[in-house]
């Protein structure tokens, strides 16, 4: 049955619908020779590796979207609330029938429950929506990798002129904060910038690069809240106090900008080297 | 909406933990966060009134996705959102609705073609066609 299905497929349909199975070493025997032949063609040659990376990115990105606690509770309440309330009501009716002495108390209790639900419901309905927690390390580590790998595709503005970048951030609609550029050492230059617009935070991002292209540094600035970043080892450079983190391939430092914003620097320089650069602008 | 204890337990302990997955599926299909939340809410509201038969874990999610998919306006214009992650603006918005649903069902939720076909009311050939179109955009997408 599947053989008929595969036979009726165009080359594109066959390749792209089975690329995951090929990557997993599970290509069906009846199409393996046709698939191998496609892989020899220039338009399909590198696509298996690209698919693996894109598939991984899709997983990572989609995992970042989830319901917050209030939304989860609302979904539970579709069944739980109604069921509990039905049971409560039945219990109340039985108690009233059996023990008339406590009817007044029960009525008062029911009144308090209804009153509480009314007030709680009003607060839930009219309170501003709370979005998920902004896990800055998780999101921005990923963004720095993507920015470094594909600056042209990711950045809104590509320029080496710092004043153009400052102008870009100043005129960005509803950004709500200032992005102060770093004073990078000789041999380094700014390469461009973008604003990443998450549902729960806007983040200004600036890419710096060594002139020979051998190393890069990404600066992220956002309106921060307590808990955006985990507690970490604190270092001091001049009047700059920073927290440092590390991943497999990069170092990260974060510091407060003195207003309600924070900066996260991501690169392959050491934490101390990045802190020296950050301290220069202050 | 009065559920027996066993049905209530099934709803709370099996179906509710799948709500993030349904939200992610909805987000990929309708692109806008608010519209995805609404679809998630309304699907659970319907499920609470009309529980599917308990499955084996995987099939519980398939039933949930099938309910959500039936609620979607298949002719709806789901425009690329002005804010949010670029995957919605640059990747999913370039796919038709069936392709978004097939991609997220198979490459993110882990359905096989048969499960995707059941959930989306398509035959397997249609799923493969939608999936291949989606993967082509994903591979060439810049996100």
mmCIF file of C-alpha atoms in Angstrom:
data_model
loop_
_atom_site.group_PDB
_atom_site.id
_atom_site.type_symbol
_atom_site.label_atom_id
_atom_site.label_comp_id
_atom_site.label_asym_id
_atom_site.label_seq_id
_atom_site.Cartn_x
_atom_site.Cartn_y
_atom_site.Cartn_z
ATOM 1 C CA UNK A 1 0.000 0.000 0.000
ATOM 2 C CA UNK A 2 2.825 2.357 0.940
ATOM 3 C CA UNK A 3 4.689 1.359 -2.223
ATOM 4 C CA UNK A 4 1.838 2.772 -4.273
ATOM 5 C CA UNK A 5 1.932 5.910 -2.179
ATOM 6 C CA UNK A 6 5.673 6.401 -2.740
ATOM 7 C CA UNK A 7 5.401 5.678 -6.460
ATOM 8 C CA UNK A 8 2.821 8.395 -6.910
ATOM 9 C CA UNK A 9 5.005 11.012 -5.174
ATOM 10 C CA UNK A 10 7.029 13.653 -6.989
ATOM 11 C CA UNK A 11 10.748 13.849 -6.183
ATOM 12 C CA UNK A 12 10.161 16.773 -3.814
ATOM 13 C CA UNK A 13 7.317 15.001 -2.019
ATOM 14 C CA UNK A 14 9.312 11.811 -1.626
ATOM 15 C CA UNK A 15 12.472 13.543 -0.460
ATOM 16 C CA UNK A 16 10.924 15.962 2.019
ATOM 17 C CA UNK A 17 8.409 13.531 3.477
ATOM 18 C CA UNK A 18 11.065 10.841 4.080
ATOM 19 C CA UNK A 19 14.077 12.996 4.995
ATOM 20 C CA UNK A 20 13.479 12.367 8.720
ATOM 21 C CA UNK A 21 13.484 8.611 8.203
ATOM 22 C CA UNK A 22 16.649 8.806 6.148
ATOM 23 C CA UNK A 23 18.293 10.859 8.914
ATOM 24 C CA UNK A 24 17.252 8.185 11.426
ATOM 25 C CA UNK A 25 18.545 5.364 9.198
ATOM 26 C CA UNK A 26 15.012 4.048 8.657
ATOM 27 C CA UNK A 27 14.401 4.691 4.985
ATOM 28 C CA UNK A 28 11.891 2.110 3.620
ATOM 29 C CA UNK A 29 13.664 -0.473 1.458
ATOM 30 C CA UNK A 30 11.317 0.025 -1.494
ATOM 31 C CA UNK A 31 12.411 3.653 -1.949
ATOM 32 C CA UNK A 32 16.025 3.579 -0.762
ATOM 33 C CA UNK A 33 17.549 3.466 -4.254
ATOM 34 C CA UNK A 34 15.355 6.329 -5.476
ATOM 35 C CA UNK A 35 16.201 8.335 -2.362
ATOM 36 C CA UNK A 36 19.934 7.657 -2.789
ATOM 37 C CA UNK A 37 19.700 8.843 -6.382
ATOM 38 C CA UNK A 38 18.045 12.087 -5.214
ATOM 39 C CA UNK A 39 20.858 12.660 -2.735
ATOM 40 C CA UNK A 40 23.329 12.787 -5.608
ATOM 41 C CA UNK A 41 21.532 15.771 -7.095
ATOM 42 C CA UNK A 42 22.851 19.230 -6.157
ATOM 43 C CA UNK A 43 19.395 20.496 -5.121
ATOM 44 C CA UNK A 44 19.034 17.758 -2.468
ATOM 45 C CA UNK A 45 22.659 17.022 -1.615
ATOM 46 C CA UNK A 46 23.041 19.014 1.619
ATOM 47 C CA UNK A 47 19.427 19.056 2.641
ATOM 48 C CA UNK A 48 19.561 16.167 5.133
ATOM 49 C CA UNK A 49 21.985 18.029 7.401
ATOM 50 C CA UNK A 50 20.028 21.262 7.041
ATOM 51 C CA UNK A 51 16.842 19.403 7.949
ATOM 52 C CA UNK A 52 18.431 17.943 11.090
ATOM 53 C CA UNK A 53 19.427 21.413 12.284
ATOM 54 C CA UNK A 54 16.084 22.982 11.385
ATOM 55 C CA UNK A 55 14.231 20.127 13.103
ATOM 56 C CA UNK A 56 16.259 20.668 16.283
ATOM 57 C CA UNK A 57 15.604 24.401 16.186
ATOM 58 C CA UNK A 58 11.879 23.821 15.695
ATOM 59 C CA UNK A 59 11.786 21.619 18.794
ATOM 60 C CA UNK A 60 13.733 24.117 20.867
ATOM 61 C CA UNK A 61 11.679 27.113 19.804
ATOM 62 C CA UNK A 62 8.255 25.490 20.150
ATOM 63 C CA UNK A 63 9.143 24.187 23.611
ATOM 64 C CA UNK A 64 9.521 27.843 24.613
ATOM 65 C CA UNK A 65 5.786 28.446 24.205
ATOM 66 C CA UNK A 66 3.605 27.222 27.010
ATOM 67 C CA UNK A 67 0.614 28.201 29.103
ATOM 68 C CA UNK A 68 1.129 30.133 32.295
ATOM 69 C CA UNK A 69 -0.232 29.013 35.648
ATOM 70 C CA UNK A 70 -3.466 31.007 35.389
ATOM 71 C CA UNK A 71 -4.232 29.617 31.943
ATOM 72 C CA UNK A 72 -3.532 26.056 33.093
ATOM 73 C CA UNK A 73 -5.827 26.527 36.092
ATOM 74 C CA UNK A 74 -8.550 27.848 33.821
ATOM 75 C CA UNK A 75 -8.346 24.694 31.700
ATOM 76 C CA UNK A 76 -8.549 22.515 34.815
ATOM 77 C CA UNK A 77 -11.538 24.485 36.022
ATOM 78 C CA UNK A 78 -13.634 23.541 32.959
ATOM 79 C CA UNK A 79 -14.202 20.164 34.582
ATOM 80 C CA UNK A 80 -12.901 20.470 38.111
ATOM 81 C CA UNK A 81 -14.743 23.627 39.045
ATOM 82 C CA UNK A 82 -18.088 22.444 37.762
ATOM 83 C CA UNK A 83 -17.736 18.985 39.262
ATOM 84 C CA UNK A 84 -16.615 20.261 42.651
ATOM 85 C CA UNK A 85 -19.372 22.812 42.723
ATOM 86 C CA UNK A 86 -21.973 20.142 41.922
ATOM 87 C CA UNK A 87 -20.673 17.965 44.743
ATOM 88 C CA UNK A 88 -20.580 20.909 47.134
ATOM 89 C CA UNK A 89 -24.148 21.825 46.295
ATOM 90 C CA UNK A 90 -25.385 18.252 46.813
ATOM 91 C CA UNK A 91 -23.551 18.029 50.096
ATOM 92 C CA UNK A 92 -25.088 21.306 51.203
ATOM 93 C CA UNK A 93 -28.592 20.144 50.334
ATOM 94 C CA UNK A 94 -28.122 16.863 52.238
ATOM 95 C CA UNK A 95 -26.784 18.650 55.286
ATOM 96 C CA UNK A 96 -29.623 21.125 55.323
ATOM 97 C CA UNK A 97 -32.146 18.296 55.092
ATOM 98 C CA UNK A 98 -30.529 16.279 57.879
ATOM 99 C CA UNK A 99 -29.447 18.963 60.275
ATOM 100 C CA UNK A 100 -31.587 22.032 60.180
ATOM 101 C CA UNK A 101 -29.615 23.567 63.071
ATOM 102 C CA UNK A 102 -26.652 24.305 60.877
ATOM 103 C CA UNK A 103 -28.634 25.600 57.914
ATOM 104 C CA UNK A 104 -27.823 29.177 58.748
ATOM 105 C CA UNK A 105 -24.112 28.414 58.850
ATOM 106 C CA UNK A 106 -24.263 26.583 55.543
ATOM 107 C CA UNK A 107 -26.114 29.427 53.921
ATOM 108 C CA UNK A 108 -23.463 31.803 55.202
ATOM 109 C CA UNK A 109 -20.747 29.494 53.899
ATOM 110 C CA UNK A 110 -22.375 29.232 50.474
ATOM 111 C CA UNK A 111 -22.727 33.005 50.399
ATOM 112 C CA UNK A 112 -19.007 33.371 51.174
ATOM 113 C CA UNK A 113 -18.094 30.859 48.427
ATOM 114 C CA UNK A 114 -20.231 32.670 45.856
ATOM 115 C CA UNK A 115 -18.880 36.023 47.036
ATOM 116 C CA UNK A 116 -15.305 34.717 46.832
ATOM 117 C CA UNK A 117 -15.855 33.249 43.371
ATOM 118 C CA UNK A 118 -17.419 36.498 42.159
ATOM 119 C CA UNK A 119 -14.560 38.646 43.444
ATOM 120 C CA UNK A 120 -11.950 36.111 42.280
ATOM 121 C CA UNK A 121 -13.574 35.896 38.863
ATOM 122 C CA UNK A 122 -13.638 39.676 38.520
ATOM 123 C CA UNK A 123 -9.957 39.918 39.472
ATOM 124 C CA UNK A 124 -9.087 37.135 37.009
ATOM 125 C CA UNK A 125 -11.122 38.737 34.200
ATOM 126 C CA UNK A 126 -9.909 42.286 34.559
ATOM 127 C CA UNK A 127 -6.326 41.751 35.727
ATOM 128 C CA UNK A 128 -3.678 42.300 33.022
ATOM 129 C CA UNK A 129 -2.578 39.048 31.384
ATOM 130 C CA UNK A 130 0.552 37.568 32.863
ATOM 131 C CA UNK A 131 2.917 36.070 30.319
ATOM 132 C CA UNK A 132 5.386 33.274 30.913
ATOM 133 C CA UNK A 133 8.626 33.928 32.727
ATOM 134 C CA UNK A 134 11.388 35.328 30.538
ATOM 135 C CA UNK A 135 14.236 32.852 30.821
ATOM 136 C CA UNK A 136 16.868 35.254 29.495
ATOM 137 C CA UNK A 137 19.770 32.772 29.460
ATOM 138 C CA UNK A 138 17.771 30.193 27.515
ATOM 139 C CA UNK A 139 16.338 32.574 24.918
ATOM 140 C CA UNK A 140 19.323 34.835 24.453
ATOM 141 C CA UNK A 141 21.947 32.060 24.260
ATOM 142 C CA UNK A 142 19.963 30.661 21.363
ATOM 143 C CA UNK A 143 19.533 34.102 19.764
ATOM 144 C CA UNK A 144 23.277 34.826 20.007
ATOM 145 C CA UNK A 145 24.082 31.611 18.130
ATOM 146 C CA UNK A 146 21.611 32.439 15.397
ATOM 147 C CA UNK A 147 22.794 36.068 15.156
ATOM 148 C CA UNK A 148 26.414 34.975 14.830
ATOM 149 C CA UNK A 149 25.644 32.313 12.240
ATOM 150 C CA UNK A 150 23.351 34.399 10.079
ATOM 151 C CA UNK A 151 23.779 38.099 10.803
ATOM 152 C CA UNK A 152 22.353 39.218 7.469
ATOM 153 C CA UNK A 153 19.196 37.198 7.936
ATOM 154 C CA UNK A 154 18.588 38.136 11.540
ATOM 155 C CA UNK A 155 19.497 41.779 11.871
ATOM 156 C CA UNK A 156 17.159 44.620 10.984
ATOM 157 C CA UNK A 157 20.050 47.017 10.398
ATOM 158 C CA UNK A 158 23.517 46.137 9.166
ATOM 159 C CA UNK A 159 25.959 48.987 9.598
ATOM 160 C CA UNK A 160 29.314 49.789 11.150
ATOM 161 C CA UNK A 161 28.195 53.314 12.022
ATOM 162 C CA UNK A 162 27.391 53.521 15.773
ATOM 163 C CA UNK A 163 25.313 56.698 15.343
ATOM 164 C CA UNK A 164 23.056 54.920 12.840
ATOM 165 C CA UNK A 165 22.509 52.168 15.403
ATOM 166 C CA UNK A 166 21.726 54.617 18.187
ATOM 167 C CA UNK A 167 19.260 56.318 15.870
ATOM 168 C CA UNK A 168 17.676 52.937 15.031
ATOM 169 C CA UNK A 169 17.067 52.113 18.693
ATOM 170 C CA UNK A 170 15.905 55.660 19.506
ATOM 171 C CA UNK A 171 13.276 55.527 16.747
ATOM 172 C CA UNK A 172 12.186 51.920 17.280
ATOM 173 C CA UNK A 173 8.411 52.021 18.034
ATOM 174 C CA UNK A 174 7.516 51.427 21.696
ATOM 175 C CA UNK A 175 10.926 50.072 22.645
ATOM 176 C CA UNK A 176 10.696 51.904 25.965
ATOM 177 C CA UNK A 177 14.368 51.887 26.901
ATOM 178 C CA UNK A 178 17.767 53.079 25.703
ATOM 179 C CA UNK A 179 20.433 50.752 24.319
ATOM 180 C CA UNK A 180 23.886 52.158 25.123
ATOM 181 C CA UNK A 181 26.535 50.770 22.777
ATOM 182 C CA UNK A 182 29.749 49.252 24.107
ATOM 183 C CA UNK A 183 33.083 50.998 23.657
ATOM 184 C CA UNK A 184 34.822 48.098 21.934
ATOM 185 C CA UNK A 185 38.630 47.928 21.859
ATOM 186 C CA UNK A 186 40.735 48.654 18.751
ATOM 187 C CA UNK A 187 40.353 45.921 16.153
ATOM 188 C CA UNK A 188 36.656 45.461 16.925
ATOM 189 C CA UNK A 189 33.663 47.131 15.287
ATOM 190 C CA UNK A 190 29.927 47.132 15.553
ATOM 191 C CA UNK A 191 28.255 45.168 12.745
ATOM 192 C CA UNK A 192 24.530 45.735 13.150
ATOM 193 C CA UNK A 193 21.500 45.524 15.389
ATOM 194 C CA UNK A 194 17.995 44.247 15.729
ATOM 195 C CA UNK A 195 15.115 44.212 18.183
ATOM 196 C CA UNK A 196 13.764 40.802 19.145
ATOM 197 C CA UNK A 197 10.087 41.127 19.942
ATOM 198 C CA UNK A 198 8.993 38.348 22.284
ATOM 199 C CA UNK A 199 5.426 38.345 23.595
ATOM 200 C CA UNK A 200 6.656 39.230 27.048
ATOM 201 C CA UNK A 201 9.765 41.353 26.386
ATOM 202 C CA UNK A 202 11.458 43.414 23.716
ATOM 203 C CA UNK A 203 15.209 42.862 23.536
ATOM 204 C CA UNK A 204 17.689 45.160 21.782
ATOM 205 C CA UNK A 205 20.570 43.167 20.263
ATOM 206 C CA UNK A 206 23.872 44.498 18.895
ATOM 207 C CA UNK A 207 26.498 42.391 17.129
ATOM 208 C CA UNK A 208 30.188 43.307 17.377
ATOM 209 C CA UNK A 209 32.967 41.571 15.472
ATOM 210 C CA UNK A 210 36.739 41.584 15.289
ATOM 211 C CA UNK A 211 37.831 43.224 12.042
ATOM 212 C CA UNK A 212 39.376 39.979 10.766
ATOM 213 C CA UNK A 213 36.110 38.169 11.556
ATOM 214 C CA UNK A 214 37.819 35.805 13.997
ATOM 215 C CA UNK A 215 35.569 36.515 16.971
ATOM 216 C CA UNK A 216 32.190 38.020 17.734
ATOM 217 C CA UNK A 217 30.350 39.450 20.701
ATOM 218 C CA UNK A 218 26.602 39.950 21.107
ATOM 219 C CA UNK A 219 25.067 42.525 23.436
ATOM 220 C CA UNK A 220 21.452 42.152 24.579
ATOM 221 C CA UNK A 221 19.585 44.852 26.513
ATOM 222 C CA UNK A 222 16.063 44.501 27.886
ATOM 223 C CA UNK A 223 13.754 45.843 30.570
ATOM 224 C CA UNK A 224 14.521 43.326 33.244
ATOM 225 C CA UNK A 225 12.581 41.877 36.107
ATOM 226 C CA UNK A 226 13.763 39.988 39.144
ATOM 227 C CA UNK A 227 14.187 36.343 38.197
ATOM 228 C CA UNK A 228 15.030 36.887 34.510
ATOM 229 C CA UNK A 229 18.492 35.519 35.246
ATOM 230 C CA UNK A 230 19.600 32.907 37.776
ATOM 231 C CA UNK A 231 21.909 33.819 40.653
ATOM 232 C CA UNK A 232 25.564 33.332 39.707
ATOM 233 C CA UNK A 233 29.142 34.101 40.659
ATOM 234 C CA UNK A 234 29.572 37.878 40.935
ATOM 235 C CA UNK A 235 32.688 39.654 39.714
ATOM 236 C CA UNK A 236 33.789 43.280 39.852
ATOM 237 C CA UNK A 237 35.570 45.330 37.198
ATOM 238 C CA UNK A 238 35.985 49.023 38.020
ATOM 239 C CA UNK A 239 32.554 50.158 39.146
ATOM 240 C CA UNK A 240 30.850 47.352 37.231
ATOM 241 C CA UNK A 241 29.410 44.428 39.186
ATOM 242 C CA UNK A 242 28.520 41.518 36.934
ATOM 243 C CA UNK A 243 27.301 37.943 37.123
ATOM 244 C CA UNK A 244 29.010 35.383 34.928
ATOM 245 C CA UNK A 245 27.729 32.194 33.316
ATOM 246 C CA UNK A 246 29.182 29.715 30.903
ATOM 247 C CA UNK A 247 27.888 27.272 28.306
ATOM 248 C CA UNK A 248 29.655 24.659 26.175
ATOM 249 C CA UNK A 249 31.025 27.181 23.707
ATOM 250 C CA UNK A 250 30.403 30.664 25.081
ATOM 251 C CA UNK A 251 30.793 32.822 28.128
ATOM 252 C CA UNK A 252 28.066 35.146 29.297
ATOM 253 C CA UNK A 253 28.043 38.071 31.685
ATOM 254 C CA UNK A 254 25.101 40.124 32.866
ATOM 255 C CA UNK A 255 24.873 43.400 34.691
ATOM 256 C CA UNK A 256 22.342 46.057 35.557
ATOM 257 C CA UNK A 257 22.526 49.282 33.580
ATOM 258 C CA UNK A 258 21.528 51.377 36.554
ATOM 259 C CA UNK A 259 18.010 52.037 35.265
ATOM 260 C CA UNK A 260 15.396 49.287 34.935
ATOM 261 C CA UNK A 261 17.314 47.490 32.179
ATOM 262 C CA UNK A 262 19.913 44.733 32.154
ATOM 263 C CA UNK A 263 22.617 43.817 29.671
ATOM 264 C CA UNK A 264 23.748 40.313 28.741
ATOM 265 C CA UNK A 265 26.987 39.902 26.776
ATOM 266 C CA UNK A 266 27.594 36.608 24.980
ATOM 267 C CA UNK A 267 30.861 35.631 23.290
ATOM 268 C CA UNK A 268 33.958 33.505 23.339
ATOM 269 C CA UNK A 269 36.008 36.111 25.208
ATOM 270 C CA UNK A 270 36.547 35.343 28.868
ATOM 271 C CA UNK A 271 34.095 36.785 31.377
ATOM 272 C CA UNK A 272 36.803 39.160 32.637
ATOM 273 C CA UNK A 273 37.621 40.383 29.110
ATOM 274 C CA UNK A 274 33.928 41.069 28.459
ATOM 275 C CA UNK A 275 33.604 42.831 31.810
ATOM 276 C CA UNK A 276 36.561 45.091 30.907
ATOM 277 C CA UNK A 277 34.823 46.077 27.655
ATOM 278 C CA UNK A 278 31.549 46.687 29.472
ATOM 279 C CA UNK A 279 33.246 48.761 32.165
ATOM 280 C CA UNK A 280 34.781 51.022 29.487
ATOM 281 C CA UNK A 281 31.457 52.515 28.507
ATOM 282 C CA UNK A 282 30.516 53.429 32.035
ATOM 283 C CA UNK B 1 -20.702 19.693 33.116
ATOM 284 C CA UNK B 2 -20.750 17.016 35.813
ATOM 285 C CA UNK B 3 -18.048 14.378 35.474
ATOM 286 C CA UNK B 4 -17.853 11.043 37.249
ATOM 287 C CA UNK B 5 -14.770 10.647 39.459
ATOM 288 C CA UNK B 6 -13.002 8.461 36.873
ATOM 289 C CA UNK B 7 -13.786 10.880 34.041
ATOM 290 C CA UNK B 8 -12.677 13.813 36.147
ATOM 291 C CA UNK B 9 -9.452 11.985 36.950
ATOM 292 C CA UNK B 10 -8.891 11.276 33.225
ATOM 293 C CA UNK B 11 -9.493 14.934 32.375
ATOM 294 C CA UNK B 12 -7.247 16.286 35.130
ATOM 295 C CA UNK B 13 -4.429 13.742 35.078
ATOM 296 C CA UNK B 14 -4.181 12.762 31.418
ATOM 297 C CA UNK B 15 -5.692 15.486 29.245
ATOM 298 C CA UNK B 16 -4.761 18.621 31.218
ATOM 299 C CA UNK B 17 -1.005 17.854 31.168
ATOM 300 C CA UNK B 18 -1.262 17.894 27.351
ATOM 301 C CA UNK B 19 -2.467 21.512 27.304
ATOM 302 C CA UNK B 20 0.970 22.942 26.438
ATOM 303 C CA UNK B 21 1.169 20.602 23.434
ATOM 304 C CA UNK B 22 -2.269 21.668 22.239
ATOM 305 C CA UNK B 23 -1.300 25.322 22.701
ATOM 306 C CA UNK B 24 1.886 24.792 20.665
ATOM 307 C CA UNK B 25 -0.075 23.072 17.892
ATOM 308 C CA UNK B 26 -2.652 25.885 17.934
ATOM 309 C CA UNK B 27 0.058 28.571 17.907
ATOM 310 C CA UNK B 28 1.696 27.017 14.842
ATOM 311 C CA UNK B 29 -1.656 26.833 13.040
ATOM 312 C CA UNK B 30 -3.219 30.210 13.806
ATOM 313 C CA UNK B 31 0.089 32.093 14.331
ATOM 314 C CA UNK B 32 -1.251 34.682 16.796
ATOM 315 C CA UNK B 33 -0.753 33.907 20.483
ATOM 316 C CA UNK B 34 -4.169 35.183 21.557
ATOM 317 C CA UNK B 35 -5.965 33.193 18.858
ATOM 318 C CA UNK B 36 -3.996 30.099 19.908
ATOM 319 C CA UNK B 37 -5.013 30.600 23.539
ATOM 320 C CA UNK B 38 -8.639 30.931 22.496
ATOM 321 C CA UNK B 39 -8.485 27.746 20.433
ATOM 322 C CA UNK B 40 -6.865 25.896 23.350
ATOM 323 C CA UNK B 41 -9.507 27.135 25.789
ATOM 324 C CA UNK B 42 -12.455 26.344 23.545
ATOM 325 C CA UNK B 43 -11.095 22.878 22.730
ATOM 326 C CA UNK B 44 -10.762 21.986 26.413
ATOM 327 C CA UNK B 45 -14.179 23.398 27.114
ATOM 328 C CA UNK B 46 -15.610 21.088 24.448
ATOM 329 C CA UNK B 47 -13.546 18.131 25.686
ATOM 330 C CA UNK B 48 -14.799 18.635 29.245
ATOM 331 C CA UNK B 49 -18.364 18.299 27.920
ATOM 332 C CA UNK B 50 -17.615 15.366 25.658
ATOM 333 C CA UNK B 51 -14.624 13.329 26.782
ATOM 334 C CA UNK B 52 -12.849 11.147 24.225
ATOM 335 C CA UNK B 53 -12.276 7.480 25.024
ATOM 336 C CA UNK B 54 -9.136 7.110 27.123
ATOM 337 C CA UNK B 55 -6.145 6.217 24.951
ATOM 338 C CA UNK B 56 -2.628 4.958 25.515
ATOM 339 C CA UNK B 57 -0.903 8.291 26.039
ATOM 340 C CA UNK B 58 -0.115 9.037 22.402
ATOM 341 C CA UNK B 59 -3.687 8.614 21.246
ATOM 342 C CA UNK B 60 -4.962 10.957 23.972
ATOM 343 C CA UNK B 61 -3.027 13.757 22.320
ATOM 344 C CA UNK B 62 -4.247 12.679 18.877
ATOM 345 C CA UNK B 63 -7.858 12.977 20.086
ATOM 346 C CA UNK B 64 -7.157 16.416 21.523
ATOM 347 C CA UNK B 65 -5.554 17.657 18.302
ATOM 348 C CA UNK B 66 -8.434 16.188 16.277
ATOM 349 C CA UNK B 67 -10.944 18.158 18.353
ATOM 350 C CA UNK B 68 -8.947 21.384 17.986
ATOM 351 C CA UNK B 69 -8.506 20.843 14.246
ATOM 352 C CA UNK B 70 -12.257 20.412 13.790
ATOM 353 C CA UNK B 71 -12.834 23.734 15.557
ATOM 354 C CA UNK B 72 -10.455 25.615 13.268
ATOM 355 C CA UNK B 73 -11.868 27.728 10.482
ATOM 356 C CA UNK B 74 -10.162 26.020 7.541
ATOM 357 C CA UNK B 75 -10.867 29.012 5.301
ATOM 358 C CA UNK B 76 -9.630 31.504 7.914
ATOM 359 C CA UNK B 77 -7.027 34.077 7.012
ATOM 360 C CA UNK B 78 -4.289 33.586 9.570
ATOM 361 C CA UNK B 79 -1.953 36.478 8.831
ATOM 362 C CA UNK B 80 1.648 36.632 10.001
ATOM 363 C CA UNK B 81 1.730 38.244 13.456
ATOM 364 C CA UNK B 82 3.405 41.619 13.911
ATOM 365 C CA UNK B 83 5.161 40.513 17.069
ATOM 366 C CA UNK B 84 6.368 37.245 18.505
ATOM 367 C CA UNK B 85 8.990 34.788 17.380
ATOM 368 C CA UNK B 86 10.204 34.865 13.796
ATOM 369 C CA UNK B 87 9.232 31.234 13.322
ATOM 370 C CA UNK B 88 5.606 32.406 13.113
ATOM 371 C CA UNK B 89 6.400 35.358 10.870
ATOM 372 C CA UNK B 90 8.983 33.809 8.558
ATOM 373 C CA UNK B 91 8.262 30.086 8.488
ATOM 374 C CA UNK B 92 4.718 29.068 9.433
ATOM 375 C CA UNK B 93 3.122 32.077 7.748
ATOM 376 C CA UNK B 94 4.509 30.884 4.407
ATOM 377 C CA UNK B 95 2.765 27.506 4.700
ATOM 378 C CA UNK B 96 -0.886 26.685 4.156
ATOM 379 C CA UNK B 97 -2.887 25.536 7.150
ATOM 380 C CA UNK B 98 -2.631 21.807 6.380
ATOM 381 C CA UNK B 99 1.140 22.074 6.028
ATOM 382 C CA UNK B 100 1.514 23.873 9.372
ATOM 383 C CA UNK B 101 -0.637 21.243 11.062
ATOM 384 C CA UNK B 102 1.176 18.313 9.425
ATOM 385 C CA UNK B 103 4.611 19.706 10.275
ATOM 386 C CA UNK B 104 3.869 20.427 13.908
ATOM 387 C CA UNK B 105 2.049 17.106 14.369
ATOM 388 C CA UNK B 106 4.851 14.994 12.933
ATOM 389 C CA UNK B 107 8.063 16.944 13.531
ATOM 390 C CA UNK B 108 7.166 18.389 16.926
ATOM 391 C CA UNK B 109 4.435 16.259 18.502
ATOM 392 C CA UNK B 110 5.880 13.016 17.122
ATOM 393 C CA UNK B 111 2.785 11.659 15.361
ATOM 394 C CA UNK B 112 3.265 9.129 12.580
ATOM 395 C CA UNK B 113 1.549 9.708 9.223
ATOM 396 C CA UNK B 114 -1.391 7.536 10.183
ATOM 397 C CA UNK B 115 -2.029 9.429 13.417
ATOM 398 C CA UNK B 116 -1.613 12.772 11.646
ATOM 399 C CA UNK B 117 -4.048 11.675 8.944
ATOM 400 C CA UNK B 118 -6.650 10.713 11.570
ATOM 401 C CA UNK B 119 -6.186 13.903 13.592
ATOM 402 C CA UNK B 120 -6.347 16.169 10.543
ATOM 403 C CA UNK B 121 -9.079 14.321 8.658
ATOM 404 C CA UNK B 122 -6.808 13.726 5.651
ATOM 405 C CA UNK B 123 -5.561 10.602 3.927
ATOM 406 C CA UNK B 124 -1.892 9.622 4.183
ATOM 407 C CA UNK B 125 -1.053 10.870 0.700
ATOM 408 C CA UNK B 126 -2.470 14.286 1.596
ATOM 409 C CA UNK B 127 -0.488 14.322 4.843
ATOM 410 C CA UNK B 128 2.746 13.468 2.977
ATOM 411 C CA UNK B 129 2.074 16.224 0.455
ATOM 412 C CA UNK B 130 1.349 18.810 3.162
ATOM 413 C CA UNK B 131 4.353 17.665 5.199
ATOM 414 C CA UNK B 132 6.798 17.770 2.301
ATOM 415 C CA UNK B 133 5.688 21.296 1.348
ATOM 416 C CA UNK B 134 6.128 22.366 4.982
ATOM 417 C CA UNK B 135 9.551 20.794 5.389
ATOM 418 C CA UNK B 136 10.765 22.426 2.194
ATOM 419 C CA UNK B 137 9.854 25.833 3.653
ATOM 420 C CA UNK B 138 11.320 24.873 7.044
ATOM 421 C CA UNK B 139 14.622 23.850 5.471
ATOM 422 C CA UNK B 140 14.825 27.003 3.397
ATOM 423 C CA UNK B 141 13.423 29.162 6.183
ATOM 424 C CA UNK B 142 15.538 31.671 7.959
ATOM 425 C CA UNK B 143 14.597 31.466 11.609
#
